[in-house]
PDB file of C-alpha atoms in Angstrom:
ATOM      1  CA  MET A   1      17.618  69.144-171.307  1.00  0.00           C
ATOM      2  CA  THR A   2      20.547  69.326-173.701  1.00  0.00           C
ATOM      3  CA  ARG A   3      19.224  72.606-175.134  1.00  0.00           C
ATOM      4  CA  VAL A   4      18.556  74.099-171.702  1.00  0.00           C
ATOM      5  CA  TRP A   5      22.045  73.143-170.493  1.00  0.00           C
ATOM      6  CA  LYS A   6      23.639  74.363-173.730  1.00  0.00           C
ATOM      7  CA  TRP A   7      22.301  77.896-173.335  1.00  0.00           C
ATOM      8  CA  ASN A   8      22.858  78.032-169.573  1.00  0.00           C
ATOM      9  CA  ARG A   9      20.083  80.596-169.150  1.00  0.00           C
ATOM     10  CA  PRO A  10      16.283  80.595-168.854  1.00  0.00           C
ATOM     11  CA  VAL A  11      14.713  79.616-172.205  1.00  0.00           C
ATOM     12  CA  THR A  12      11.213  79.677-173.678  1.00  0.00           C
ATOM     13  CA  VAL A  13       9.422  76.840-175.427  1.00  0.00           C
ATOM     14  CA  ARG A  14       9.642  78.914-178.649  1.00  0.00           C
ATOM     15  CA  GLU A  15      13.457  79.183-178.416  1.00  0.00           C
ATOM     16  CA  VAL A  16      13.859  75.439-177.893  1.00  0.00           C
ATOM     17  CA  LEU A  17      11.373  74.733-180.688  1.00  0.00           C
ATOM     18  CA  GLU A  18      13.198  76.960-183.188  1.00  0.00           C
ATOM     19  CA  ASP A  19      16.530  75.366-182.315  1.00  0.00           C
ATOM     20  CA  LEU A  20      15.164  71.828-182.659  1.00  0.00           C
ATOM     21  CA  GLN A  21      13.432  72.658-185.950  1.00  0.00           C
ATOM     22  CA  ARG A  22      16.838  73.261-187.549  1.00  0.00           C
ATOM     23  CA  GLU A  23      17.400  69.503-187.241  1.00  0.00           C
ATOM     24  CA  ARG A  24      13.913  68.007-187.594  1.00  0.00           C
ATOM     25  CA  SER A  25      10.217  68.751-187.748  1.00  0.00           C
ATOM     26  CA  ILE A  26       8.682  68.992-184.273  1.00  0.00           C
ATOM     27  CA  ALA A  27       5.485  70.500-182.895  1.00  0.00           C
ATOM     28  CA  TYR A  28       5.327  73.360-180.391  1.00  0.00           C
ATOM     29  CA  THR A  29       3.055  71.268-178.144  1.00  0.00           C
ATOM     30  CA  THR A  30       5.625  68.446-178.053  1.00  0.00           C
ATOM     31  CA  VAL A  31       8.359  70.772-176.782  1.00  0.00           C
ATOM     32  CA  MET A  32       5.917  72.355-174.332  1.00  0.00           C
ATOM     33  CA  THR A  33       4.887  68.926-172.989  1.00  0.00           C
ATOM     34  CA  VAL A  34       8.510  67.789-172.579  1.00  0.00           C
ATOM     35  CA  LEU A  35       9.479  70.980-170.716  1.00  0.00           C
ATOM     36  CA  ASP A  36       6.370  70.690-168.530  1.00  0.00           C
ATOM     37  CA  ASN A  37       7.258  67.061-167.723  1.00  0.00           C
ATOM     38  CA  LEU A  38      10.817  68.113-166.846  1.00  0.00           C
ATOM     39  CA  HIS A  39       9.357  70.784-164.564  1.00  0.00           C
ATOM     40  CA  GLN A  40       7.085  68.270-162.826  1.00  0.00           C
ATOM     41  CA  LYS A  41      10.043  65.914-162.296  1.00  0.00           C
ATOM     42  CA  GLY A  42      12.091  68.734-160.776  1.00  0.00           C
ATOM     43  CA  TRP A  43      14.722  68.978-163.522  1.00  0.00           C
ATOM     44  CA  VAL A  44      13.809  72.553-164.492  1.00  0.00           C
ATOM     45  CA  ARG A  45      12.237  75.499-162.707  1.00  0.00           C
ATOM     46  CA  ARG A  46      10.029  77.921-164.530  1.00  0.00           C
ATOM     47  CA  GLU A  47       8.942  81.511-164.201  1.00  0.00           C
ATOM     48  CA  ALA A  48       5.999  83.100-165.929  1.00  0.00           C
ATOM     49  CA  GLU A  49       6.848  85.749-168.484  1.00  0.00           C
ATOM     50  CA  GLY A  50       3.664  87.147-169.966  1.00  0.00           C
ATOM     51  CA  ARG A  51       1.671  84.223-171.327  1.00  0.00           C
ATOM     52  CA  ALA A  52       4.742  81.978-171.599  1.00  0.00           C
ATOM     53  CA  TYR A  53       7.191  80.403-169.198  1.00  0.00           C
ATOM     54  CA  ARG A  54      10.970  80.623-169.083  1.00  0.00           C
ATOM     55  CA  TYR A  55      12.570  77.306-168.104  1.00  0.00           C
ATOM     56  CA  GLU A  56      15.939  76.987-166.377  1.00  0.00           C
ATOM     57  CA  ALA A  57      17.923  73.889-165.382  1.00  0.00           C
ATOM     58  CA  VAL A  58      17.872  73.115-161.659  1.00  0.00           C
ATOM     59  CA  SER A  59      21.308  71.470-161.791  1.00  0.00           C
ATOM     60  CA  THR A  60      24.212  71.218-164.172  1.00  0.00           C
ATOM     61  CA  ARG A  61      24.740  68.494-166.713  1.00  0.00           C
ATOM     62  CA  ALA A  62      27.735  67.302-164.647  1.00  0.00           C
ATOM     63  CA  ALA A  63      25.563  66.999-161.523  1.00  0.00           C
ATOM     64  CA  TYR A  64      22.976  65.058-163.539  1.00  0.00           C
ATOM     65  CA  ALA A  65      25.646  62.652-164.843  1.00  0.00           C
ATOM     66  CA  ALA A  66      27.013  62.212-161.312  1.00  0.00           C
ATOM     67  CA  ALA A  67      23.527  61.413-160.001  1.00  0.00           C
ATOM     68  CA  LEU A  68      23.067  58.785-162.730  1.00  0.00           C
ATOM     69  CA  MET A  69      26.422  57.174-161.912  1.00  0.00           C
ATOM     70  CA  ASN A  70      25.655  57.201-158.188  1.00  0.00           C
ATOM     71  CA  GLU A  71      22.245  55.641-158.759  1.00  0.00           C
ATOM     72  CA  ALA A  72      23.694  52.897-160.972  1.00  0.00           C
ATOM     73  CA  TRP A  73      26.540  52.209-158.521  1.00  0.00           C
ATOM     74  CA  SER A  74      24.193  52.005-155.528  1.00  0.00           C
ATOM     75  CA  GLN A  75      22.163  49.318-157.350  1.00  0.00           C
ATOM     76  CA  SER A  76      25.144  46.944-157.383  1.00  0.00           C
ATOM     77  CA  ASP A  77      25.327  44.096-154.885  1.00  0.00           C
ATOM     78  CA  ASN A  78      29.138  44.403-155.065  1.00  0.00           C
ATOM     79  CA  PRO A  79      30.079  48.089-155.356  1.00  0.00           C
ATOM     80  CA  ALA A  80      33.841  47.428-155.394  1.00  0.00           C
ATOM     81  CA  ALA A  81      33.521  44.998-158.316  1.00  0.00           C
ATOM     82  CA  ALA A  82      31.266  47.460-160.129  1.00  0.00           C
ATOM     83  CA  LEU A  83      33.912  50.189-159.764  1.00  0.00           C
ATOM     84  CA  VAL A  84      36.676  47.889-160.979  1.00  0.00           C
ATOM     85  CA  ALA A  85      34.599  46.974-164.039  1.00  0.00           C
ATOM     86  CA  PHE A  86      33.732  50.647-164.646  1.00  0.00           C
ATOM     87  CA  PHE A  87      37.376  51.741-164.380  1.00  0.00           C
ATOM     88  CA  GLY A  88      38.323  48.948-166.780  1.00  0.00           C
ATOM     89  CA  MET A  89      35.991  50.439-169.399  1.00  0.00           C
ATOM     90  CA  MET A  90      37.554  53.893-169.137  1.00  0.00           C
ATOM     91  CA  SER A  91      39.874  55.376-171.703  1.00  0.00           C
ATOM     92  CA  GLU A  92      43.235  56.760-170.612  1.00  0.00           C
ATOM     93  CA  GLU A  93      41.765  60.271-170.877  1.00  0.00           C
ATOM     94  CA  GLN A  94      38.853  59.307-168.622  1.00  0.00           C
ATOM     95  CA  ARG A  95      41.204  57.715-166.070  1.00  0.00           C
ATOM     96  CA  GLN A  96      43.247  60.931-166.017  1.00  0.00           C
ATOM     97  CA  ALA A  97      40.054  62.945-165.483  1.00  0.00           C
ATOM     98  CA  LEU A  98      39.168  60.608-162.603  1.00  0.00           C
ATOM     99  CA  THR A  99      42.623  61.051-161.062  1.00  0.00           C
ATOM    100  CA  ASP A 100      42.263  64.835-161.332  1.00  0.00           C
ATOM    101  CA  ALA A 101      38.799  64.700-159.766  1.00  0.00           C
ATOM    102  CA  VAL A 102      40.062  62.616-156.823  1.00  0.00           C
ATOM    103  CA  ARG A 103      42.841  65.167-156.243  1.00  0.00           C
ATOM    104  CA  ILE A 104      40.277  67.981-156.206  1.00  0.00           C
ATOM    105  CA  VAL A 105      38.017  66.167-153.749  1.00  0.00           C
ATOM    106  CA  GLN A 106      40.879  65.185-151.437  1.00  0.00           C
ATOM    107  CA  GLY A 107      42.459  68.632-151.497  1.00  0.00           C
ATOM    108  CA  PRO A 108      46.156  69.414-151.608  1.00  0.00           C
ATOM    109  CA  ALA A 109      48.589  66.792-150.398  1.00  0.00           C
ATOM    110  CA  PRO A 110      49.823  67.448-146.869  1.00  0.00           C
ATOM    111  CA  ALA A 111      53.224  69.102-146.712  1.00  0.00           C
ATOM    112  CA  LYS A 112      56.107  66.918-145.619  1.00  0.00           C
ATOM    113  CA  PRO A 113      56.946  67.595-141.958  1.00  0.00           C
ATOM    114  CA  GLU A 114      60.086  69.605-141.293  1.00  0.00           C
ATOM    115  CA  PRO A 115      62.778  67.889-139.190  1.00  0.00           C
ATOM    116  CA  ALA A 116      62.225  68.605-135.514  1.00  0.00           C
ATOM    117  CA  GLU A 117      64.423  71.300-134.019  1.00  0.00           C
ATOM    118  CA  PRO A 118      66.364  70.379-130.891  1.00  0.00           C
ATOM    119  CA  ALA A 119      64.575  71.240-127.674  1.00  0.00           C
ATOM    120  CA  ALA A 120      65.692  74.298-125.716  1.00  0.00           C
ATOM    121  CA  PRO A 121      68.075  73.462-122.851  1.00  0.00           C
ATOM    122  CA  VAL A 122      66.444  73.017-119.458  1.00  0.00           C
ATOM    123  CA  LEU A 123      67.632  75.328-116.697  1.00  0.00           C
ATOM    124  CA  GLU A 124      68.885  73.369-113.718  1.00  0.00           C
ATOM    125  CA  THR A 125      68.779  76.259-111.248  1.00  0.00           C
ATOM    126  CA  PRO A 126      65.467  77.574-109.936  1.00  0.00           C
ATOM    127  CA  VAL A 127      64.262  80.717-111.618  1.00  0.00           C
ATOM    128  CA  GLU A 128      63.410  83.536-109.268  1.00  0.00           C
ATOM    129  CA  THR A 129      60.308  85.529-109.970  1.00  0.00           C
ATOM    130  CA  ALA A 130      60.009  89.242-109.387  1.00  0.00           C
ATOM    131  CA  GLY A 131      59.922  89.971-105.668  1.00  0.00           C
ATOM    132  CA  GLU A 132      60.759  86.406-104.647  1.00  0.00           C
ATOM    133  CA  SER A 133      64.153  85.020-103.853  1.00  0.00           C
ATOM    134  CA  ALA A 134      65.297  81.657-102.592  1.00  0.00           C
ATOM    135  CA  GLU A 135      65.533  83.066 -99.078  1.00  0.00           C
ATOM    136  CA  SER A 136      62.013  84.541 -99.027  1.00  0.00           C
ATOM    137  CA  SER A 137      60.459  81.351-100.317  1.00  0.00           C
ATOM    138  CA  GLY A 138      61.864  79.406 -97.410  1.00  0.00           C
ATOM    139  CA  GLU A 139      64.533  77.683 -99.440  1.00  0.00           C
ATOM    140  CA  THR A 140      68.037  77.858 -98.131  1.00  0.00           C
ATOM    141  CA  GLN A 141      71.208  76.764 -99.686  1.00  0.00           C
ATOM    142  CA  GLY A 142      73.474  74.780 -97.483  1.00  0.00           C
ATOM    143  CA  THR A 143      76.940  73.573 -98.026  1.00  0.00           C
ATOM    144  CA  PRO A 144      77.472  70.492-100.088  1.00  0.00           C
ATOM    145  CA  GLY A 145      76.758  67.311 -98.207  1.00  0.00           C
ATOM    146  CA  GLU A 146      74.576  69.090 -95.644  1.00  0.00           C
ATOM    147  CA  SER A 147      70.886  68.214 -95.553  1.00  0.00           C
ATOM    148  CA  PRO A 148      68.750  71.303 -94.967  1.00  0.00           C
ATOM    149  CA  ASP A 149      65.782  69.249 -93.748  1.00  0.00           C
ATOM    150  CA  VAL A 150      67.554  67.632 -90.829  1.00  0.00           C
ATOM    151  CA  PRO A 151      68.044  69.989 -87.881  1.00  0.00           C
ATOM    152  CA  GLY A 152      71.321  70.022 -86.067  1.00  0.00           C
ATOM    153  CA  ARG A 153      73.481  68.809 -88.810  1.00  0.00           C
TER     154      ARG A 153
END
């Protein structure tokens, strides 16, 4: 998988073989078997090209590493303790990468709220709408101290 991820494009068995042969002696059939096994496990997809196949990674190396970490973490009977132990093993650089990753997942920090503006003053007199006045709505204004609801006063 390292070779397939490194090139980040569809590769043939021959290309992987030639690259590996720079480091050690390996048979064509060995590389072909490994790529076929990776295909059967769902790690690579393949497309026929003539008599050969071109293999391409289904996911990124980062996604593969994340899946491994998730699988290991889910096996723990105490996930919080497992995380504490894992974080304790991290270098300062790894902890900084973790902090950056958490920021990315959480998104930008919410902006601090602005101080509230004072509310608009409330009008104490009734507002007349177009075509309606206090007189036409049945409201009358009496003199102070006079109750408009009580007749004869």
